[in-house]
Structures are given as C-alpha cells and as structure tokens.
Tab-separated table of C-alpha atoms in Angstrom:
chain	number	residue	atom	x	y	z
Q	1150	UNK	CA	-11.879	9.351	9.230
Q	1151	UNK	CA	-9.797	9.464	6.023
Q	1152	UNK	CA	-7.269	6.679	5.581
Q	1153	UNK	CA	-4.741	6.544	2.760
Q	1154	UNK	CA	-2.022	4.266	1.368
Q	1155	UNK	CA	0.801	5.643	-0.770
Q	1156	UNK	CA	3.940	4.050	-2.153
Q	1157	UNK	CA	6.163	7.206	-2.360
Q	1158	UNK	CA	9.067	5.372	-4.096
Q	1159	UNK	CA	11.752	7.200	-2.002
Q	1160	UNK	CA	10.921	9.783	0.591
Q	1161	UNK	CA	14.292	11.357	-0.097
Q	1162	UNK	CA	13.027	12.122	-3.614
Q	1163	UNK	CA	9.412	12.724	-2.790
Q	1164	UNK	CA	9.439	14.504	0.684
Q	1165	UNK	CA	8.163	17.803	-0.717
Q	1166	UNK	CA	5.374	15.941	-2.594
Q	1167	UNK	CA	4.355	14.113	0.712
Q	1168	UNK	CA	4.356	17.279	2.772
Q	1169	UNK	CA	2.326	19.160	0.050
Q	1170	UNK	CA	-0.170	16.324	-0.153
Q	1171	UNK	CA	-0.620	16.062	3.620
Q	1172	UNK	CA	-1.199	19.757	3.854
Q	1173	UNK	CA	-3.875	19.782	1.127
Q	1174	UNK	CA	-5.597	16.464	1.785
Q	1175	UNK	CA	-5.172	16.177	5.581
Q	1176	UNK	CA	-5.867	12.473	5.901
Q	1177	UNK	CA	-6.116	11.091	9.432
Q	1178	UNK	CA	-4.019	7.929	8.859
Q	1179	UNK	CA	-1.497	7.305	6.111
Q	1180	UNK	CA	0.534	4.175	5.342
Q	1181	UNK	CA	3.673	4.817	3.339
Q	1182	UNK	CA	5.635	2.297	1.429
Q	1183	UNK	CA	9.089	2.321	-0.148
Q	1184	UNK	CA	10.378	5.074	1.985
Q	1185	UNK	CA	13.906	3.823	1.233
Q	1186	UNK	CA	15.444	5.512	4.225
Q	1187	UNK	CA	17.155	4.315	7.324
Q	1188	UNK	CA	15.293	5.225	10.452
Q	1189	UNK	CA	17.716	8.053	11.459
Q	1190	UNK	CA	17.026	9.788	8.186
Q	1191	UNK	CA	13.222	9.621	8.370
Q	1192	UNK	CA	11.772	13.222	8.219
Q	1193	UNK	CA	10.032	12.918	11.501
Q	1194	UNK	CA	10.260	16.526	12.566
Q	1195	UNK	CA	9.159	17.886	9.105
Q	1196	UNK	CA	6.082	15.624	9.156
Q	1197	UNK	CA	5.400	16.480	12.817
Q	1198	UNK	CA	5.358	20.100	11.845
Q	1199	UNK	CA	2.247	19.384	9.743
Q	1200	UNK	CA	0.609	17.802	12.793
Q	1201	UNK	CA	1.460	14.103	12.245
Q	1202	UNK	CA	2.914	11.518	14.513
Q	1203	UNK	CA	4.964	8.771	12.778
Q	1204	UNK	CA	6.130	5.281	13.355
Q	1205	UNK	CA	8.444	3.713	10.842
Q	1206	UNK	CA	10.777	0.824	9.949
Q	1207	UNK	CA	13.209	1.575	7.125
Q	1208	UNK	CA	16.482	0.571	5.471
Q	1209	UNK	CA	18.966	2.124	3.079
Q	1210	UNK	CA	17.959	2.276	-0.596
Q	1211	UNK	CA	15.177	-0.374	-0.534
Q	1212	UNK	CA	11.795	-1.080	1.019
Q	1213	UNK	CA	10.780	0.890	4.137
Q	1214	UNK	CA	7.265	1.489	5.620
Q	1215	UNK	CA	5.662	4.034	7.924
Q	1216	UNK	CA	2.325	4.942	9.513
Q	1217	UNK	CA	1.451	8.581	9.994
Q	1218	UNK	CA	-1.474	9.655	12.279
Q	1219	UNK	CA	-2.765	13.228	12.283
Q	1220	UNK	CA	-2.493	14.687	15.856
Q	1221	UNK	CA	-5.585	16.843	15.325
Q	1222	UNK	CA	-7.599	13.651	15.169
Q	1223	UNK	CA	-6.843	13.189	18.806
Q	1224	UNK	CA	-5.286	9.860	18.092
Q	1225	UNK	CA	-1.761	8.370	18.244
Q	1226	UNK	CA	-0.246	5.142	16.974
Q	1227	UNK	CA	0.151	2.616	19.805
Q	1228	UNK	CA	0.987	-1.145	20.084
Q	1229	UNK	CA	3.418	-0.895	17.149
Q	1230	UNK	CA	4.642	-4.029	15.450
Q	1231	UNK	CA	7.393	-4.116	12.807
Q	1232	UNK	CA	7.811	-7.209	10.673
Q	1233	UNK	CA	5.751	-10.417	10.510
Q	1234	UNK	CA	5.956	-12.165	13.843
Q	1235	UNK	CA	7.767	-15.598	13.546
Q	1236	UNK	CA	8.916	-14.896	10.005
Q	1237	UNK	CA	12.633	-14.096	9.746
Q	1238	UNK	CA	13.105	-11.391	7.152
Q	1239	UNK	CA	15.695	-8.582	6.973
Q	1240	UNK	CA	13.517	-6.640	4.510
Q	1241	UNK	CA	11.498	-3.810	6.098
Q	1242	UNK	CA	8.140	-4.388	4.497
Q	1243	UNK	CA	5.566	-4.426	7.394
Q	1244	UNK	CA	4.495	-2.139	10.150
Q	1245	UNK	CA	1.264	-2.205	12.246
Q	1246	UNK	CA	-0.184	0.056	14.922
Q	1247	UNK	CA	-3.419	0.577	16.768
Q	1248	UNK	CA	-5.028	3.945	16.059
Q	1249	UNK	CA	-8.163	4.589	18.212
Q	1250	UNK	CA	-10.559	1.714	17.571
Q	1251	UNK	CA	-8.682	0.608	14.443
Q	1252	UNK	CA	-5.798	-1.806	13.884
Q	1253	UNK	CA	-3.789	-0.515	10.888
Q	1254	UNK	CA	-1.508	-3.028	8.992
Q	1255	UNK	CA	0.712	-1.504	6.461
Q	1256	UNK	CA	2.267	-3.870	3.892
Q	1257	UNK	CA	4.748	-3.437	1.115
Q	1258	UNK	CA	4.231	-6.762	-0.581
Q	1259	UNK	CA	7.152	-8.411	-2.405
Q	1260	UNK	CA	7.225	-7.726	-6.142
Q	1261	UNK	CA	8.405	-11.151	-7.106
Q	1262	UNK	CA	10.456	-10.198	-10.320
Q	1263	UNK	CA	9.101	-12.947	-12.595
Q	1264	UNK	CA	6.831	-15.988	-12.323
Q	1265	UNK	CA	8.910	-19.046	-11.281
Q	1266	UNK	CA	11.891	-17.010	-10.078
Q	1267	UNK	CA	13.416	-17.354	-6.569
Q	1268	UNK	CA	11.882	-13.929	-5.727
Q	1269	UNK	CA	8.486	-15.136	-6.886
Q	1270	UNK	CA	8.790	-18.121	-4.496
Q	1271	UNK	CA	9.747	-15.770	-1.743
Q	1272	UNK	CA	6.695	-13.625	-2.469
Q	1273	UNK	CA	4.411	-16.594	-2.130
Q	1274	UNK	CA	6.070	-17.702	1.132
Q	1275	UNK	CA	5.889	-14.068	2.459
Q	1276	UNK	CA	2.155	-13.880	1.667
Q	1277	UNK	CA	1.586	-17.175	3.347
Q	1278	UNK	CA	3.272	-15.820	6.464
Q	1279	UNK	CA	1.133	-12.685	6.270
Q	1280	UNK	CA	-1.940	-14.759	5.992
Q	1281	UNK	CA	-1.139	-16.627	9.239
Q	1282	UNK	CA	-0.437	-13.382	11.086
Q	1283	UNK	CA	-3.508	-11.588	9.849
Q	1284	UNK	CA	-5.668	-14.499	10.920
Q	1285	UNK	CA	-4.520	-13.730	14.436
Q	1286	UNK	CA	-4.778	-9.979	14.036
Q	1287	UNK	CA	-8.426	-10.025	12.854
Q	1288	UNK	CA	-9.359	-12.318	15.813
Q	1289	UNK	CA	-7.720	-9.780	18.175
Q	1290	UNK	CA	-8.788	-6.626	16.352
Q	1291	UNK	CA	-12.212	-6.860	14.622
Q	1292	UNK	CA	-11.696	-3.329	13.248
Q	1293	UNK	CA	-8.912	-4.177	11.011
Q	1294	UNK	CA	-7.548	-2.119	8.074
Q	1295	UNK	CA	-4.861	-3.796	5.844
Q	1296	UNK	CA	-3.411	-1.392	3.394
Q	1297	UNK	CA	-0.469	-1.021	1.187
Q	1298	UNK	CA	1.225	-1.677	-2.198
Q	1299	UNK	CA	0.118	-5.319	-2.678
Q	1300	UNK	CA	1.934	-5.814	-5.955
Q	1301	UNK	CA	-1.129	-7.834	-7.110
Q	1302	UNK	CA	-3.893	-6.654	-9.438
Q	1303	UNK	CA	-7.034	-8.365	-7.971
Q	1304	UNK	CA	-8.765	-9.140	-11.323
Q	1305	UNK	CA	-8.798	-8.147	-14.910
Q	1306	UNK	CA	-10.732	-4.979	-14.244
Q	1307	UNK	CA	-7.570	-3.787	-12.513
Q	1308	UNK	CA	-5.255	-3.991	-15.491
Q	1309	UNK	CA	-5.182	-1.937	-18.649
Q	1310	UNK	CA	-4.699	-5.001	-20.884
Q	1311	UNK	CA	-5.766	-8.447	-19.596
Q	1312	UNK	CA	-4.147	-10.115	-22.587
Q	1313	UNK	CA	-0.809	-8.614	-21.762
Q	1314	UNK	CA	-1.144	-9.073	-18.028
Q	1315	UNK	CA	-1.987	-12.772	-17.688
Q	1316	UNK	CA	-1.072	-15.955	-15.815
Q	1317	UNK	CA	2.523	-15.700	-17.056
Q	1318	UNK	CA	2.897	-12.205	-15.783
Q	1319	UNK	CA	4.072	-11.076	-12.403
Q	1320	UNK	CA	1.446	-9.138	-10.425
Q	1321	UNK	CA	-1.450	-11.031	-12.219
Q	1322	UNK	CA	-0.465	-14.727	-11.986
Q	1323	UNK	CA	-2.982	-17.293	-10.691
Q	1324	UNK	CA	-0.909	-18.090	-7.615
Q	1325	UNK	CA	-0.631	-14.384	-6.667
Q	1326	UNK	CA	-4.239	-13.633	-7.127
Q	1327	UNK	CA	-5.148	-16.805	-5.118
Q	1328	UNK	CA	-2.878	-15.609	-2.223
Q	1329	UNK	CA	-4.716	-12.317	-2.271
Q	1330	UNK	CA	-8.101	-14.053	-2.234
Q	1331	UNK	CA	-6.946	-16.111	0.775
Q	1332	UNK	CA	-6.316	-12.848	2.577
Q	1333	UNK	CA	-9.749	-11.611	1.694
Q	1334	UNK	CA	-11.259	-14.849	2.828
Q	1335	UNK	CA	-10.064	-14.106	6.387
Q	1336	UNK	CA	-12.970	-11.600	6.494
Q	1337	UNK	CA	-11.527	-8.659	4.569
Q	1338	UNK	CA	-13.089	-6.663	1.669
Q	1339	UNK	CA	-11.474	-4.469	-0.958
Q	1340	UNK	CA	-12.789	-0.999	-0.059
Q	1341	UNK	CA	-12.553	0.309	-3.643
Q	1342	UNK	CA	-14.883	-2.455	-4.833
Q	1343	UNK	CA	-17.448	-1.595	-2.204
Q	1344	UNK	CA	-18.010	1.644	-4.048
Q	1345	UNK	CA	-16.947	1.001	-7.675
Q	1346	UNK	CA	-17.598	-1.983	-10.013
Q	1347	UNK	CA	-16.019	-0.342	-13.012
Q	1348	UNK	CA	-12.572	-1.172	-14.401
Q	1349	UNK	CA	-9.928	1.038	-15.855
Q	1350	UNK	CA	-9.046	2.962	-12.665
Q	1351	UNK	CA	-5.405	2.388	-11.666
Q	1352	UNK	CA	-2.925	3.308	-8.900
Q	1353	UNK	CA	0.385	2.513	-10.617
Q	1354	UNK	CA	1.742	3.439	-14.078
Q	1355	UNK	CA	5.096	2.602	-15.420
Q	1356	UNK	CA	7.461	5.581	-16.074
Q	1357	UNK	CA	8.209	4.194	-19.449
Q	1358	UNK	CA	6.227	4.477	-22.708
Q	1359	UNK	CA	4.152	7.462	-21.372
Q	1360	UNK	CA	2.341	4.952	-19.189
Q	1361	UNK	CA	0.386	7.580	-17.146
Q	1362	UNK	CA	-0.537	9.783	-20.073
Q	1363	UNK	CA	-1.834	6.653	-21.844
Q	1364	UNK	CA	-3.391	5.230	-18.667
Q	1365	UNK	CA	-1.491	2.022	-19.129
Q	1366	UNK	CA	-1.757	1.124	-15.460
Q	1367	UNK	CA	-2.616	-1.452	-12.722
Q	1368	UNK	CA	-4.594	-1.067	-9.572
Q	1369	UNK	CA	-2.244	-2.691	-7.057
Q	1370	UNK	CA	-2.520	-0.327	-4.046
Q	1371	UNK	CA	-5.312	-1.421	-1.928
Q	1372	UNK	CA	-7.119	-0.640	1.351
Q	1373	UNK	CA	-8.809	-3.782	2.709
Q	1374	UNK	CA	-11.282	-3.515	5.459
Q	1375	UNK	CA	-12.630	-6.061	7.889
Q	1376	UNK	CA	-16.304	-6.961	7.458
Q	1377	UNK	CA	-16.845	-5.174	10.767
Q	1378	UNK	CA	-15.726	-1.914	9.136
Q	1379	UNK	CA	-17.134	-2.365	5.652
Q	1380	UNK	CA	-20.478	-0.747	6.582
Q	1381	UNK	CA	-18.628	2.330	7.736
Q	1382	UNK	CA	-17.058	2.917	4.309
Q	1383	UNK	CA	-18.611	6.085	2.781
Q	1384	UNK	CA	-16.055	6.749	-0.038
Q	1385	UNK	CA	-13.073	5.025	-1.754
Q	1386	UNK	CA	-10.918	6.494	-4.458
Q	1387	UNK	CA	-7.463	6.811	-6.088
Q	1388	UNK	CA	-5.980	10.295	-5.913
Q	1389	UNK	CA	-4.331	10.742	-9.388
Q	1390	UNK	CA	-3.202	14.277	-8.872
Q	1391	UNK	CA	0.212	13.483	-7.242
Q	1392	UNK	CA	1.081	11.395	-10.252
Q	1393	UNK	CA	0.854	14.532	-12.434
Q	1394	UNK	CA	3.522	16.404	-10.465
Q	1395	UNK	CA	7.056	16.917	-11.529
Q	1396	UNK	CA	9.251	13.759	-10.782
Q	1397	UNK	CA	6.392	11.860	-9.210
Q	1398	UNK	CA	6.167	8.464	-7.607
Q	1399	UNK	CA	4.935	5.918	-10.001
Q	1400	UNK	CA	2.037	5.218	-7.588
Q	1401	UNK	CA	-0.861	7.317	-6.671
Q	1402	UNK	CA	-2.533	7.294	-3.142
Q	1403	UNK	CA	-5.410	4.967	-2.548
Q	1404	UNK	CA	-7.899	6.455	-0.065
Q	1405	UNK	CA	-10.937	5.527	1.917
Q	1406	UNK	CA	-13.272	7.363	4.203
Q	1407	UNK	CA	-14.929	5.746	7.255
Q	1408	UNK	CA	-18.034	7.244	8.772
C-alpha cells in the first residue's frame, strides 16, 4: 500500500497537477493539505473519475484538508472525523478516516508566524490538543498513520542551514520540536528516518531566492507510523518531481510504502 501526504497550496491552482500526479503515481491513500476550497467547490467528481473516493473539510482561501482513497484498492474511507474533538477551532486543519485496517489522521499544523507571537502560542496549544487526541486514537487504532504538513523540521538534518534555522526561528524552535517529540513518544516513528539517516533531503522550498534550484529547503512534510506499522514500512521518499512543474506547490509529496 502506497500512502502519500501533499500540501498542494490551493487545489484551485494545482488541480491539474494533482490529477496528473494521481494518474502517474497511483497512491492508495493520499492526505492533502491547504486545499483552500469550500466543500461545495472540492473537485470530487474529477478525482472520482481517476478512481478515488474523497472526504474533505475546507474553507475559502485558507487551510483545508482531504483524504483520498483509491477505489481499485477495494477500500473506502469510513468513520470520518473532522477537527480535533473537544478543541474549538474554526480553522479546517484536521481530518481522519479509517481505511481498511489503518487509521489515517491528516494534519495541517499551524505555521505559527514567529516565535513568541500570538499565532505561535496558538500553534503550541493546537499541538497539545492534537497530542491528547492522538493518545486516544493510538489506543483505539494500533495501526495508526499520522501524516501531513507539520510545519516543524524534526532536527538539523532536515534544514538546509542549521545556523539560519535555529531556536529563534519558526519551524525549528525548541518548543516546536519538543511538541513533535511528544507526539512521537506516543508510539509513533518518522517513516522517512526508518529508511534514511542522511540529511539534505527536503519537502518544502521557498518560492523566493531560487530556493528549489539551490535546494534551500526544509523537511516538514511527514508520515508518522505507529510502532505496530513500522515493521511494514518498505520504502519512504520525497517525490521532488511535482516541484519542478510550472507554477508548482512549494511542497513536494512525502510517500511511504507499507508491505
């Protein structure tokens, strides 16, 4: 089973990219972030024409998440949850569904704007709420996959310049990385690190300053697997090709294959 996470940075702008990528890669399960579409505008029929069933939670201009499941896999998304239970939040950043024997949780983690800002405090509160919810999810669903745009680079291997991206920087601050480690401590592992110890491989590059061409990136798009699933991981990668296309998302898909 091939599972992917992709921040498309607007489905309105990147719909043709998504459809082309689904057709060529044919992943079984995909989590999308930053769809930036209200639900009535989600391209459900176009995606269905490629053999995918979709569940989604969106809003105009900002945020938005979806889970796509390939019909040819014989699976369908069930037991759908939108939002973090018990955490009042108008932002559409979370959707979860059961797919076969897997529980898929798709997160678009808060960016946080700047260390010490109100949005940074919101990010840390949001991550604490996610932690409490995932503690319950992993108890109910041992085969748990938590994927998405985490807006946190796990360690210095995951940034192009650790001196520039430090404790004073959003996405790499001590508190953010500690919050991510707390999620991992629930019994989750970073699938990419199961297969690769090297640094310098990224999933996001700024549009400015020729960031992609110069590989000035961060690895912030993650697929976390419960320890019950870790042994089934046969491959983990970042698919850089869509980032080379015309008018691309600034993110590339993170992918994992389960045997």
